[in-house]
Amino acid sequence: MNADKNQKDYSKAERIKIHQPDPTKADRFNPRNRIYVRAVKGLWTTLRRRLGWVAMLVFLVIPWFSWGDRQAVLFNLAEQKFHIFGLTIWPQDLTLLAALLMIAAFGLFFVTTYLGRVWCGYTCPQTVWTFIFIWFEEKFEGTRHKRIKLDQLPWSFNKIWRKAAKHTAWLAVSLLTATTFISYFVPAHQIYIDLFSLNETGLVYFWVVFFALATYGNAGWMREIMCIHICPYARFQAVMFDKNTYIVGYDSQRGENRGPRARKSDPKEQGLGDCIDCDLCVQVCPTGIDIRNGLQYECINCGACIDACDNTMSHMGYAKGLISYTTENKLDKIKEKVLRPKLVGYGVMLSIMMLLFIYASMTIAPMRLDVIRDRNQLYRENNDGLIENTFTLKVFNKTESTHEYDMNVEGLSDYQWIGPKHVTLMSGEVLSVPISLAVDPVELTKSVTNITFHVISVDRKVEVTQESRFFSH
């Protein structure tokens, strides 16, 4: 009993309150309970739309940028190399991709701790594409009330052509999205020609259709279901939230008691707060929640309810900010803390990972050398009485052009090199060069001699080294 009480007290002190839906009410998470999002104008809606269009434009045009004689951003799976402008990442450099993913993760953690789910509300592809689809929905079917009425009407020519036009636009955007996405893996100038001339491979057609249907289903039909039920970010975001995290919050002390009233009436005389209970904040919400119920994990911090409420407050002659970007501490009239250990920790880790990534990407060697000893025999004595060690030199040309290389070894005063000493490698080629080193036993003073192999480009601009051992007895 005492343990339960202590746990309850601890939870109250350390955790922020999250509203839990009433199970006795209608299941608003049921996919059949469709949400009709109402259009709204305001600062945050304008910002979100502009960011969304910019993100969409960047996504569409990046595959068309060139870097030299190739596509600037191209993840060439067939040749196993990733081009990101001037950076080329080979399978041997995949730690860079791991570091990039860690940067993205810590960046998301940092932003979420400070600003809540702004990624979800403003730049998440699911949100951007959903609002684009809603925009087409409004153009063909009308405002929220008209869409509701249209769905309630029996099928007619007017309803059929509007629905058909909407879904045609959705499919066109989905097809464009899928083709653009695939053009990050197949050269863009090639895929559009081959795709529509029916000369593309079956695998490419499969992925284009797959991603087109996924986009059409996610942004057109599932929408908030993706954000609420499928996306894992909504589930683990609470770990990063604290009472100083900026959220979309409703000032209940100012808004309650809520209720309708005449525009020129005095709400204080009626015992009312500033909220007129118009429900516009619910109608504009893409996930269908009522922000006045408190913090909810379904909220994606898009700010639509803020714009709706501010418009209502202006119409009523009240001060804006009844719903705003705020913190739990600010709502409770407690002093906010911007710098706190968790935020600083995420910031430090993000900075370290970015510096390491920059350093690693700037120091990628254009060539790689691996030295493999003959493990079946450490050494042997040849017919001339020389001690001979056998090696395999694996030379990897990581540049984007053909190069010639010279090979030699240091650490042996007098030796014979048995095998090729000059090789030519094309871009991305890995060449295994079997060689042997033979040394007069008189020249060997130790049983194990440290040696260093050198591979140098003919123009002397690139050189790599690799240490090994020479065994004599």
Coordinates of C-alpha atoms in Angstrom, one line a residue, residues 4-466:
D4 CA 1.7 2.2 -4.3
K5 CA 1.3 5.6 -2.6
N6 CA 5.0 6.5 -3.0
Q7 CA 4.8 5.5 -6.7
K8 CA 1.8 7.7 -7.1
D9 CA 3.4 10.7 -5.5
Y10 CA 6.6 10.2 -7.6
S11 CA 4.5 10.1 -10.8
K12 CA 2.7 13.2 -9.8
A13 CA 5.9 15.1 -9.1
E14 CA 8.0 14.0 -12.0
R15 CA 5.6 13.4 -14.9
I16 CA 3.5 15.8 -16.9
K17 CA -0.2 15.1 -17.2
I18 CA -1.4 13.5 -20.4
H19 CA -5.1 13.4 -21.1
Q20 CA -6.6 9.9 -21.5
P21 CA -9.7 9.5 -23.7
D22 CA -12.9 8.5 -22.0
P23 CA -13.6 4.9 -23.0
T24 CA -17.3 5.4 -22.4
K25 CA -17.5 7.9 -25.3
A26 CA -17.5 7.1 -29.0
D27 CA -14.3 5.7 -30.3
R28 CA -12.8 8.6 -32.3
F29 CA -9.8 6.4 -33.2
N30 CA -12.1 4.0 -35.3
P31 CA -11.0 4.3 -38.9
R32 CA -14.7 4.5 -39.9
N33 CA -15.1 7.7 -37.9
R34 CA -13.7 10.0 -40.6
I35 CA -12.2 13.4 -39.7
Y36 CA -13.3 16.3 -41.9
V37 CA -10.6 18.9 -41.4
R38 CA -11.8 22.5 -41.6
A39 CA -9.7 25.0 -43.5
V40 CA -8.2 27.8 -41.4
K41 CA -6.1 30.9 -42.0
G42 CA -3.4 32.3 -39.7
L43 CA 0.3 32.7 -38.9
W44 CA 1.1 29.1 -38.1
T45 CA -1.0 27.6 -40.9
T46 CA 0.7 29.9 -43.4
L47 CA 4.1 28.9 -42.0
R48 CA 3.3 25.2 -42.2
R49 CA 2.0 25.5 -45.8
R50 CA 5.1 27.3 -47.0
L51 CA 7.4 24.9 -45.3
G52 CA 5.4 22.0 -46.8
W53 CA 5.6 23.4 -50.3
V54 CA 9.3 24.1 -49.9
A55 CA 9.9 20.6 -48.6
M56 CA 7.9 19.2 -51.5
L57 CA 9.7 21.3 -54.1
V58 CA 13.1 20.3 -52.7
F59 CA 12.1 16.6 -52.8
L60 CA 11.1 17.0 -56.4
V61 CA 14.0 18.9 -57.8
I62 CA 17.0 17.4 -56.0
P63 CA 17.2 14.4 -58.3
W64 CA 17.7 16.8 -61.3
F65 CA 20.8 18.5 -59.9
S66 CA 24.0 17.4 -61.5
W67 CA 27.5 17.1 -59.9
G68 CA 30.0 16.8 -62.7
D69 CA 28.9 14.1 -65.1
R70 CA 26.5 12.3 -62.6
Q71 CA 23.4 13.0 -60.6
A72 CA 24.2 15.0 -57.5
V73 CA 22.2 12.8 -55.1
L74 CA 22.0 9.1 -56.2
F75 CA 21.9 6.0 -54.1
N76 CA 23.2 3.5 -56.6
L77 CA 22.4 0.1 -55.1
A78 CA 23.5 -1.8 -58.2
E79 CA 27.0 -0.4 -58.0
Q80 CA 26.9 -0.2 -54.2
K81 CA 27.8 3.4 -53.9
F82 CA 25.9 6.5 -52.5
H83 CA 26.5 9.9 -54.1
I84 CA 25.6 12.9 -52.0
F85 CA 26.9 15.9 -54.0
G86 CA 30.7 15.8 -53.7
L87 CA 30.7 12.9 -51.2
T88 CA 30.7 9.3 -52.4
I89 CA 30.0 6.6 -49.8
W90 CA 31.0 3.0 -50.5
P91 CA 30.0 -0.1 -48.5
Q92 CA 33.3 0.2 -46.6
D93 CA 32.2 3.6 -45.4
L94 CA 28.7 2.7 -44.2
T95 CA 29.7 3.9 -40.7
L96 CA 29.2 7.4 -42.2
L97 CA 25.5 6.5 -42.9
A98 CA 25.2 5.2 -39.4
A99 CA 26.6 8.4 -38.0
L100 CA 24.2 10.4 -40.2
L101 CA 21.3 8.4 -38.8
M102 CA 22.5 9.1 -35.3
I103 CA 22.7 12.8 -36.1
A104 CA 19.1 12.7 -37.3
A105 CA 18.1 10.8 -34.1
F106 CA 19.8 13.2 -31.7
G107 CA 18.6 16.2 -33.7
L108 CA 15.0 14.9 -33.4
F109 CA 15.5 14.3 -29.7
F110 CA 16.9 17.8 -29.2
V111 CA 14.1 19.5 -31.1
T112 CA 11.4 17.4 -29.4
T113 CA 12.7 18.1 -25.9
Y114 CA 12.7 21.9 -26.6
L115 CA 9.8 22.4 -29.1
G116 CA 7.7 19.3 -28.9
R117 CA 6.4 17.5 -32.0
V118 CA 7.1 20.4 -34.4
W119 CA 8.7 17.9 -36.8
C120 CA 5.4 16.1 -37.0
G121 CA 3.4 19.3 -37.5
Y122 CA 5.6 21.1 -40.0
T123 CA 8.0 18.9 -41.9
C124 CA 7.0 15.2 -41.5
P125 CA 6.3 13.8 -45.0
Q126 CA 3.1 12.2 -43.7
T127 CA 1.8 15.6 -42.6
V128 CA 3.0 17.5 -45.7
W129 CA 1.4 15.0 -48.1
T130 CA -1.8 14.8 -46.0
F131 CA -2.3 18.5 -46.2
I132 CA -1.6 18.5 -49.9
F133 CA -4.3 15.8 -50.3
I134 CA -6.7 17.8 -48.2
W135 CA -6.0 20.9 -50.4
F136 CA -7.1 18.9 -53.5
E137 CA -10.1 17.6 -51.5
E138 CA -11.2 21.1 -50.7
K139 CA -10.8 22.2 -54.4
F140 CA -13.0 19.5 -55.7
E141 CA -15.5 18.8 -52.9
G142 CA -15.7 22.2 -51.1
T143 CA -15.4 23.2 -47.5
R144 CA -15.8 20.9 -44.5
H145 CA -19.6 21.3 -44.3
K146 CA -20.0 20.7 -48.0
R147 CA -17.8 17.6 -47.9
I148 CA -19.9 16.2 -45.0
K149 CA -23.1 16.9 -46.9
L150 CA -21.7 15.4 -50.1
D151 CA -20.8 12.2 -48.4
Q152 CA -24.4 12.0 -47.0
L153 CA -26.0 12.5 -50.4
P154 CA -26.9 9.5 -52.6
W155 CA -24.7 8.9 -55.6
S156 CA -25.3 11.3 -58.5
F157 CA -23.4 12.7 -61.4
N158 CA -22.2 15.7 -59.3
K159 CA -20.9 13.4 -56.6
I160 CA -19.3 10.9 -59.0
W161 CA -17.3 13.5 -61.0
R162 CA -16.1 15.3 -57.8
K163 CA -15.0 12.1 -56.2
A164 CA -13.4 10.9 -59.4
A165 CA -11.5 14.2 -59.9
K166 CA -10.3 14.1 -56.3
H167 CA -9.0 10.6 -56.5
T168 CA -7.4 11.2 -59.9
A169 CA -5.5 14.1 -58.5
W170 CA -4.5 12.0 -55.5
L171 CA -3.2 9.2 -57.7
A172 CA -1.4 11.7 -60.0
V173 CA 0.4 13.2 -56.9
S174 CA 1.1 9.7 -55.6
L175 CA 2.6 8.6 -58.9
L176 CA 4.8 11.7 -59.1
T177 CA 5.9 11.1 -55.5
A178 CA 6.7 7.5 -56.1
T179 CA 8.6 8.2 -59.4
T180 CA 10.6 11.0 -57.7
F181 CA 11.5 8.7 -54.8
I182 CA 12.7 6.0 -57.1
S183 CA 14.8 8.5 -59.0
Y184 CA 17.0 8.8 -56.0
F185 CA 18.0 5.2 -56.7
V186 CA 17.8 5.1 -60.5
P187 CA 19.0 8.1 -62.6
A188 CA 16.2 10.6 -63.0
H189 CA 16.8 11.3 -66.7
Q190 CA 16.6 7.6 -67.3
I191 CA 13.6 6.5 -65.2
Y192 CA 11.1 9.0 -66.7
I193 CA 11.9 8.1 -70.3
D194 CA 12.0 4.3 -69.7
L195 CA 9.0 4.3 -67.4
F196 CA 6.6 5.9 -69.7
S197 CA 8.0 4.2 -72.8
L198 CA 7.5 0.8 -71.1
N199 CA 11.2 0.0 -71.3
E200 CA 11.9 -0.1 -67.6
T201 CA 12.5 -3.2 -65.6
G202 CA 9.7 -5.1 -63.8
L203 CA 11.4 -4.4 -60.4
V204 CA 11.3 -0.6 -61.0
Y205 CA 7.6 -0.8 -62.0
F206 CA 6.9 -2.8 -58.9
W207 CA 8.4 -0.2 -56.6
V208 CA 6.8 2.7 -58.3
V209 CA 3.4 1.1 -58.0
F210 CA 4.1 0.1 -54.4
F211 CA 5.2 3.6 -53.3
A212 CA 2.4 5.2 -55.3
L213 CA -0.3 3.0 -53.6
A214 CA 1.4 3.6 -50.2
T215 CA 1.3 7.4 -50.7
Y216 CA -2.3 7.2 -51.9
G217 CA -3.3 5.1 -48.9
N218 CA -1.4 7.0 -46.2
A219 CA -2.2 10.6 -47.2
G220 CA -5.6 10.0 -48.7
W221 CA -7.2 7.4 -46.5
M222 CA -5.2 6.6 -43.4
R223 CA -4.0 10.1 -42.5
E224 CA -4.3 10.5 -38.7
I225 CA -4.3 6.7 -38.3
M226 CA -0.7 6.7 -39.3
C227 CA 0.2 9.4 -36.8
I228 CA -1.8 7.9 -33.9
H229 CA -1.6 4.2 -34.3
I230 CA 1.3 3.3 -36.6
C231 CA 4.1 5.9 -36.2
P232 CA 6.3 4.9 -33.2
Y233 CA 7.4 8.5 -32.6
A234 CA 4.0 9.3 -31.0
R235 CA 4.6 6.5 -28.5
F236 CA 8.1 7.3 -27.3
Q237 CA 8.0 11.1 -27.5
A238 CA 6.8 11.2 -23.9
V239 CA 10.3 10.1 -22.8
M240 CA 11.6 13.4 -24.2
F241 CA 8.9 15.7 -22.9
D242 CA 9.1 17.6 -19.6
K243 CA 7.2 20.5 -18.1
N244 CA 9.5 23.0 -20.0
T245 CA 8.8 21.5 -23.4
Y246 CA 6.9 23.8 -25.8
I247 CA 3.5 22.3 -26.6
V248 CA 0.2 23.5 -28.0
G249 CA -1.6 24.3 -24.8
Y250 CA -5.0 25.6 -23.7
D251 CA -5.0 28.2 -20.9
S252 CA -7.9 26.7 -18.8
Q253 CA -7.5 29.3 -16.1
R254 CA -8.4 32.0 -18.6
G255 CA -10.8 30.0 -20.8
E256 CA -13.1 28.2 -18.2
N257 CA -15.9 28.2 -17.7
R258 CA -16.6 27.9 -21.4
G259 CA -19.9 28.7 -23.1
P260 CA -21.6 30.7 -25.9
R261 CA -22.3 34.4 -25.4
A262 CA -23.2 37.5 -27.3
R263 CA -20.3 39.4 -28.8
K264 CA -20.8 42.5 -26.8
S265 CA -21.8 40.9 -23.5
D266 CA -19.5 40.8 -20.4
P267 CA -18.5 37.1 -19.8
K268 CA -17.5 37.8 -16.2
E269 CA -21.1 38.8 -15.4
Q270 CA -22.2 35.4 -16.8
G271 CA -19.5 33.5 -14.9
L272 CA -17.8 32.5 -18.2
G273 CA -14.2 32.5 -19.3
D274 CA -12.9 33.5 -22.7
C275 CA -13.6 30.2 -24.5
I276 CA -17.0 30.5 -26.3
D277 CA -17.1 26.7 -27.0
C278 CA -17.2 27.1 -30.7
D279 CA -15.4 23.8 -31.3
L280 CA -13.4 25.3 -34.2
C281 CA -10.2 24.1 -32.5
V282 CA -11.5 20.6 -32.9
Q283 CA -12.7 21.0 -36.5
V284 CA -9.4 22.2 -37.8
C285 CA -7.3 19.5 -35.9
P286 CA -5.9 16.9 -38.4
T287 CA -6.0 14.3 -35.7
G288 CA -9.4 15.2 -34.4
I289 CA -8.5 15.9 -30.7
D290 CA -9.9 18.6 -28.4
I291 CA -6.8 20.5 -27.2
R292 CA -8.9 21.9 -24.3
N293 CA -8.7 18.5 -22.7
G294 CA -5.0 18.9 -22.0
L295 CA -1.8 17.4 -23.4
Q296 CA -2.5 14.4 -25.6
Y297 CA 0.0 12.3 -27.4
E298 CA -2.1 12.6 -30.6
C299 CA -1.3 16.3 -30.9
I300 CA 1.3 16.9 -33.6
N301 CA 2.0 20.6 -32.7
C302 CA 0.8 21.9 -36.1
G303 CA -0.7 25.0 -34.6
A304 CA -4.0 24.9 -36.6
C305 CA -6.1 25.2 -33.4
I306 CA -4.0 28.2 -32.4
D307 CA -4.9 30.0 -35.6
A308 CA -8.6 29.0 -35.2
C309 CA -8.8 30.2 -31.6
D310 CA -6.9 33.5 -32.4
N311 CA -9.3 34.2 -35.2
T312 CA -12.3 33.7 -32.8
M313 CA -10.7 35.8 -30.1
S314 CA -10.1 38.6 -32.6
H315 CA -13.7 38.4 -33.7
M316 CA -14.9 38.5 -30.1
G317 CA -12.6 41.4 -29.2
Y318 CA -10.6 39.3 -26.7
A319 CA -6.8 39.0 -26.4
K320 CA -5.2 36.2 -28.5
G321 CA -3.3 33.4 -27.0
L322 CA -6.0 31.3 -25.3
I323 CA -4.5 28.4 -27.2
S324 CA -0.8 29.0 -27.9
Y325 CA 2.7 27.4 -28.0
T326 CA 3.5 27.3 -24.3
T327 CA 4.8 25.0 -21.6
E328 CA 3.2 23.1 -18.7
N329 CA 5.1 25.3 -16.3
K330 CA 4.0 28.5 -17.9
L331 CA 0.4 27.3 -17.8
D332 CA 0.8 26.6 -14.1
K333 CA 2.5 30.0 -13.6
I334 CA 5.8 28.4 -12.8
K335 CA 9.1 29.9 -14.0
E336 CA 10.4 28.2 -17.1
K337 CA 13.8 26.6 -17.5
V338 CA 15.3 26.7 -21.0
L339 CA 18.6 25.0 -20.1
R340 CA 18.1 21.7 -18.4
P341 CA 20.3 18.6 -18.2
K342 CA 18.4 16.6 -20.8
L343 CA 18.3 19.3 -23.4
V344 CA 22.0 20.1 -22.8
G345 CA 22.9 16.4 -23.1
Y346 CA 21.1 16.0 -26.4
G347 CA 22.7 19.2 -27.7
V348 CA 26.2 18.1 -26.7
M349 CA 25.7 14.6 -28.3
L350 CA 24.3 16.2 -31.4
S351 CA 27.3 18.6 -31.7
I352 CA 29.8 15.8 -31.1
M353 CA 28.2 13.5 -33.7
M354 CA 28.1 16.3 -36.3
L355 CA 31.8 17.2 -35.8
L356 CA 32.7 13.5 -36.1
F357 CA 30.7 13.1 -39.2
I358 CA 32.2 16.2 -40.8
Y359 CA 35.7 15.0 -39.9
A360 CA 35.1 11.5 -41.2
S361 CA 33.5 12.7 -44.4
M362 CA 36.4 15.1 -45.1
T363 CA 39.0 12.4 -44.4
I364 CA 37.6 9.6 -46.5
A365 CA 40.5 8.0 -48.3
P366 CA 40.1 7.9 -52.2
M367 CA 41.8 4.5 -52.1
R368 CA 41.9 1.5 -49.7
L369 CA 44.5 -1.2 -49.2
D370 CA 44.0 -4.5 -47.3
V371 CA 46.9 -6.9 -46.8
I372 CA 46.1 -10.5 -46.4
R373 CA 48.8 -13.0 -45.5
D374 CA 48.9 -16.6 -46.6
R375 CA 47.6 -18.3 -43.5
N376 CA 48.5 -21.8 -44.6
Q377 CA 52.2 -21.1 -44.5
L378 CA 53.9 -18.3 -42.6
Y379 CA 57.1 -18.6 -44.7
R380 CA 59.0 -21.0 -46.9
E381 CA 62.5 -21.3 -48.3
N382 CA 62.5 -21.2 -52.1
N383 CA 64.9 -23.0 -54.5
D384 CA 67.4 -20.0 -54.3
G385 CA 67.6 -20.3 -50.5
L386 CA 65.7 -17.2 -49.9
I387 CA 63.0 -16.8 -47.2
E388 CA 59.7 -16.1 -49.0
N389 CA 56.4 -14.7 -47.6
T390 CA 53.2 -14.7 -49.6
F391 CA 50.6 -11.9 -49.5
T392 CA 47.4 -10.8 -51.2
L393 CA 47.1 -7.0 -51.7
K394 CA 43.4 -5.9 -52.1
V395 CA 43.4 -2.5 -53.7
F396 CA 40.2 -0.6 -53.9
N397 CA 39.8 2.5 -56.1
K398 CA 37.1 4.7 -54.4
T399 CA 37.4 7.6 -56.8
E400 CA 35.1 8.2 -59.8
S401 CA 37.7 7.8 -62.4
T402 CA 40.3 5.2 -63.6
H403 CA 43.8 5.4 -61.9
E404 CA 47.2 3.7 -62.1
Y405 CA 49.0 2.8 -59.0
D406 CA 52.6 1.7 -58.1
M407 CA 53.2 -0.7 -55.2
N408 CA 56.3 -1.1 -52.9
V409 CA 57.2 -2.1 -49.4
E410 CA 59.4 -0.6 -46.6
G411 CA 61.1 -2.3 -43.7
L412 CA 63.3 -4.8 -45.7
S413 CA 66.8 -3.7 -46.7
D414 CA 67.1 -6.0 -49.7
Y415 CA 64.2 -8.0 -51.1
Q416 CA 62.8 -9.5 -54.3
W417 CA 59.2 -8.5 -55.2
I418 CA 57.6 -11.4 -57.0
G419 CA 54.4 -10.3 -58.8
P420 CA 52.9 -7.1 -60.4
K421 CA 54.1 -3.8 -59.0
H422 CA 51.9 -1.6 -61.3
V423 CA 48.2 -1.9 -61.6
T424 CA 45.3 0.0 -63.2
L425 CA 41.9 0.2 -61.5
M426 CA 38.6 1.6 -62.8
S427 CA 36.2 3.5 -60.6
G428 CA 34.9 1.3 -57.8
E429 CA 37.1 -1.6 -58.8
V430 CA 38.6 -3.9 -56.2
L431 CA 41.6 -5.8 -57.4
S432 CA 43.3 -8.7 -55.5
V433 CA 47.0 -8.8 -56.3
P434 CA 48.9 -11.9 -55.2
I435 CA 52.6 -11.1 -54.5
S436 CA 55.6 -12.7 -52.7
L437 CA 58.5 -11.1 -50.9
A438 CA 61.8 -13.0 -50.9
V439 CA 64.7 -12.0 -48.6
D440 CA 68.2 -13.4 -48.1
P441 CA 68.3 -15.0 -44.5
V442 CA 71.5 -13.1 -43.9
E443 CA 69.5 -9.8 -44.1
L444 CA 67.1 -11.0 -41.4
T445 CA 68.2 -10.3 -37.9
K446 CA 64.8 -11.1 -36.3
S447 CA 62.2 -13.8 -36.7
V448 CA 59.5 -11.2 -37.2
T449 CA 60.1 -8.0 -39.1
N450 CA 57.6 -5.2 -39.3
I451 CA 57.0 -4.1 -42.9
T452 CA 54.8 -1.4 -44.5
F453 CA 53.2 -1.7 -47.9
H454 CA 52.7 1.5 -50.0
V455 CA 50.3 2.0 -52.9
I456 CA 50.8 5.3 -54.7
S457 CA 49.0 6.8 -57.6
V458 CA 51.1 7.6 -60.6
D459 CA 50.4 11.3 -60.2
R460 CA 51.6 11.0 -56.6
K461 CA 48.4 12.6 -55.3
V462 CA 47.0 9.6 -53.5
E463 CA 48.9 7.2 -51.2
V464 CA 47.8 4.6 -48.7
T465 CA 49.8 2.4 -46.4
Q466 CA 49.2 -0.8 -44.5

